[in-house]
Amino acid sequence: MTSRREAHLKEALGDDLYARVKRSRLLVVGAGGIGCELLKNLVLAGFDDIDIIDLDTIDVSNLNRQFLFRKHHVGQPKSTVAKESVASFSPHTRIQAHLGNIMEPRFACRYFSQFDVVLNALDNAKARSYVNSICIATERPLIESGTTGFKGQVRVIGGDVECYECQVQTNTEQTFAVCTIRSTPDRPEHCVQWAKYLYELMFGDPNDDNLLADLKHELKQEEHSDHNGKLVADRFAENIFNKLFKKDIEQNRELQDMAKNFFRPPPIPLSLDGAMRLTDGNGNIHGANGNASSSSSTTNAGTPAAIAEQKVWSVHECAQKFIGAITTMYNERGDEVGTLQFSKEDPIAVDFVAAASNLRSHNFHIAKKSRWDVQSIAGRIVPAIATTNAIVAGLQTVNLYHVLEQVMLQEKKEEKQAANGTTHTNGVAPHSDDKRSGTQQISLINSKCRNAWLQLWDSKQSKLVIGERLSAPRPDCVACSSPPARVTITDMDWTIGDFVATVIQGALQVKEPVVYFNNDPIWQHQYDDEEDDMDDDNCPEMSLSGRGLYDGCIIDINDLSDWTPVEPTDDNPMGKEYKSFNCVVFADVSVGSCPKGFRIDRPPKFKPPPPTPAPPAAENGSTPTGGVKRPRDEANGEASGLPAAKKGKSDSASSSAAAAAGGGVGEGGESVHDAIMIDDDGDHSYKAAVPAKPHQGEGDTVADAMVVDD
Amino acid sequence: MALSEHETKIYDRQLRLWGVGGQQRIKESHLLVIGLTAVNLEACKNLILAGVKVTLWDNRAAQEEDLGYNYFLRQDDINQQKRLDVASQPRLQELNPLSTVALYRGAGCDDSPWCLFEDGPAVDWQKFLEPYTIVCVANELVALQALVPLDEACRQFDKGFFATLCCGKLAFFVFDLKTLFIEKVTTFDESEKPKKTDKTNTATANFPPIAHTIKCKLGSLKRRSSSLFPAYLLLARWQATHGTHNRERGEIGNASTRVAECDNFVAFAKETLREEGGKDVDDDLLRRVYRAFGIPLISVAAVVGGLVAQEVMKSILKERIPFVNVVAFDSDTTTAYYQCIPHSQSAVIEHTVTTDAAMRT
Ligand SMILES: [Zn+2]
């Protein structure tokens, strides 16, 4: 029965698609800016069964776009509030909200297999890459999305089209030369990065990537304790100040003199006393960023009121804030010291980094930045607005219908084959829990699905949303060229020894296997002649579950008997590249009547040899481009295709222009490249900014990839 | 008028795009929405979140099918047969307590917006438009031709004009900002990394009046452009002569006679294209537009409502160049096209000013 509520929907979609929508199960990963819009769209688009996952809680800065949340929800989990909010206007939709990280084992392959389509509303590359890999393993179509500011992008992934990794660039994260952080900063960004390292050093648990790690020991020596052995925070802060901004700078100055570095003015040491006497504080007002930076001379109606955080502190104020942040931290949050990580939402952390970076800027004659700007730089905040998120979530929903139409075609085909008694290719039986009955990969390449870009205005362009046909995957893609093999065993209580002997060596015919789970070897092939003189780390009697394996986990299998020679390196002195493949292990009692029943659902496919390493990212934030994708012209009758020659010409122009542009790093840590495109009006070549892959953004940090925080 | 601390917290992420000055402009803008259709509601949601003041006007009674796209309604509103604007207002307001979502209480003819566009006593447009900076009308409910006087008044009194239309998997809008001067073209490419440039760009966008758009000879449309544009104009012309038969539901004809009428529309379209030298438009597309006229589809409304809001924001912020003046979205190709109708060389004029002062530091 269709309610009048969905009468329009049914009319617009047609009966078949409407019926398929009604029995679809969807997974939405992320309940942030795009997630809220997407969830609302899906519910109104007729979908009745949706899971949504987010690990984050609601922050006040979310409220300008994450419209399912209200002020009184601040601090509550996004996923559950989103669910409740949607239930208020669509009580009949079944939504399951999960508070958690998508990368937890409970959401692995077994979990993904229940869904018809997965939709990403994420803000970081690590989680995107993970979801991509699980969707490949479980053959789920994936609709990916991303926004930064006014730009946005949607990509459709699955089956016979490019996956997320097919377009992955070389590391696009902002990188600085070590020396610019440690000794010769010349941009505010260098000082901010230095201050973040310092913050970790003083209040957190710095890892090996911390370029100042050697300082920790020296800072320790500045600690000052009272006769009870209790740290005296203000004295400690004073000592630290004089060490970092005076003594170290004096040393730096000597080194520069010795190096006869005449090209830069010598740094100015600054003592705490000196700083307290200094007042350069004319309270310069800086705008939020580029566009508003001229706001002091703006032509805007009236004088734009600055907010307090946009004032640039004087050296005097910086010193006060620096001392204040350290004493507050030790006196009031002493129990957290040693465990803290920089958070852009932690006011004391931002105070500290703003003060420390500006003091260092003062040392090195670099323009100081407002607390607001430092927060942006340090927190890698991606500006985010409701409109872009809404458009992108809409484009995902449009494509979701296209994907389902394709699923329907596939199902019809498989039904017909079943009716004709045709067996499936490979003779592989369907997985019992699969939402889709068949095992043939879904074909999206000739479907209506489009990768879509939301464009800025461009004089030569006649589209503001560009839908681009999907392309075939890159043959050497590390993620999708060798989808994991799939094995189903009766249960995870099999011993490792049985599993290796029966399944890996037996059915999968790996002669000399080394098996990894979560990068740990759980089985290493032992050669007979080694038994005496080598420790045997294998535990053949241990159960798979005892070793941490779970239903739907992915293992990595190498075969020592099968290798190709490669250039020997320090890491690989033998110069042997072993054949390897991934394998999903499912548990399902129905696969065998005997206790050790199993089934090979998908045979192994070896991983391609590793690509030759790309040249390292250039310094100072610019990155090599390479593999730039651009929206292509759609030859769809309305805009007839261009002559091949012309297209070819523009294509080559594209690659050279992109190479020359040396695309900068977007704030989200991703490149936004300039590329030449072909207009559907004909013969122009023109520049348009084209994101090379979904922006990581949606309003928040991306560099700290573990955080799915928006 | 400074932003409060609370405002800077709520608007943090967008302030990083358009700054305090931009937020101030948003605060001073006021949108009147006539007709709470799917596209208009999506646009409203986006603009209210950004901080725009919005006034709603739609006297139709809420019905069951409105629940399919209007997530600000509840079953109770239907049971009580509330007006759509009255029923939607509280939850639209909840989206952003810092903004104002009001109901139209003006000197219109009685309480219905529709009589504004029908023959009747002359409207004092100056008085009518005075509180607003932008007006957005549901084209499903009022023919474009009937909106010409409102558009002319908007031009005269310097208000933005938008008319939106959802046709199932397709949607359109036309807008008129008369002349929009962009003081400083900002690309926001890499929001945090100021580009070193010695140029300041300004631009002027010149919009044709809606009357010229409707009258534009089909033969003068760009031949390589999307067929959605002639289809849209044909629909507008048909709507002008045949009216909107069922204003309550925004249908172009009677459900019972729609199939027959669809044939008439196709015949009318073919004839008009021939007369005006337009390139042929697929029967199929014409039928799609006609049959789906006024049917809301959330996926399409989300995209086009977002695009409408984006252009409204441009009219407020004056920092980016608008897509002059007709926009068409087709979900079959996931593509949105724009075109200036009638074609004009001066739709957007860019100026480059070279100054040292423009050097960003
Ligand atoms: Zn791939």
XYZ file of C-alpha atoms in Angstrom, chain B residues 2 185 237 277 288:
5
model
C 28.898 43.429 16.017
C 35.687 38.504 -7.297
C 4.525 29.969 -22.997
C 13.452 28.418 -36.177
C 8.635 14.311 -19.564
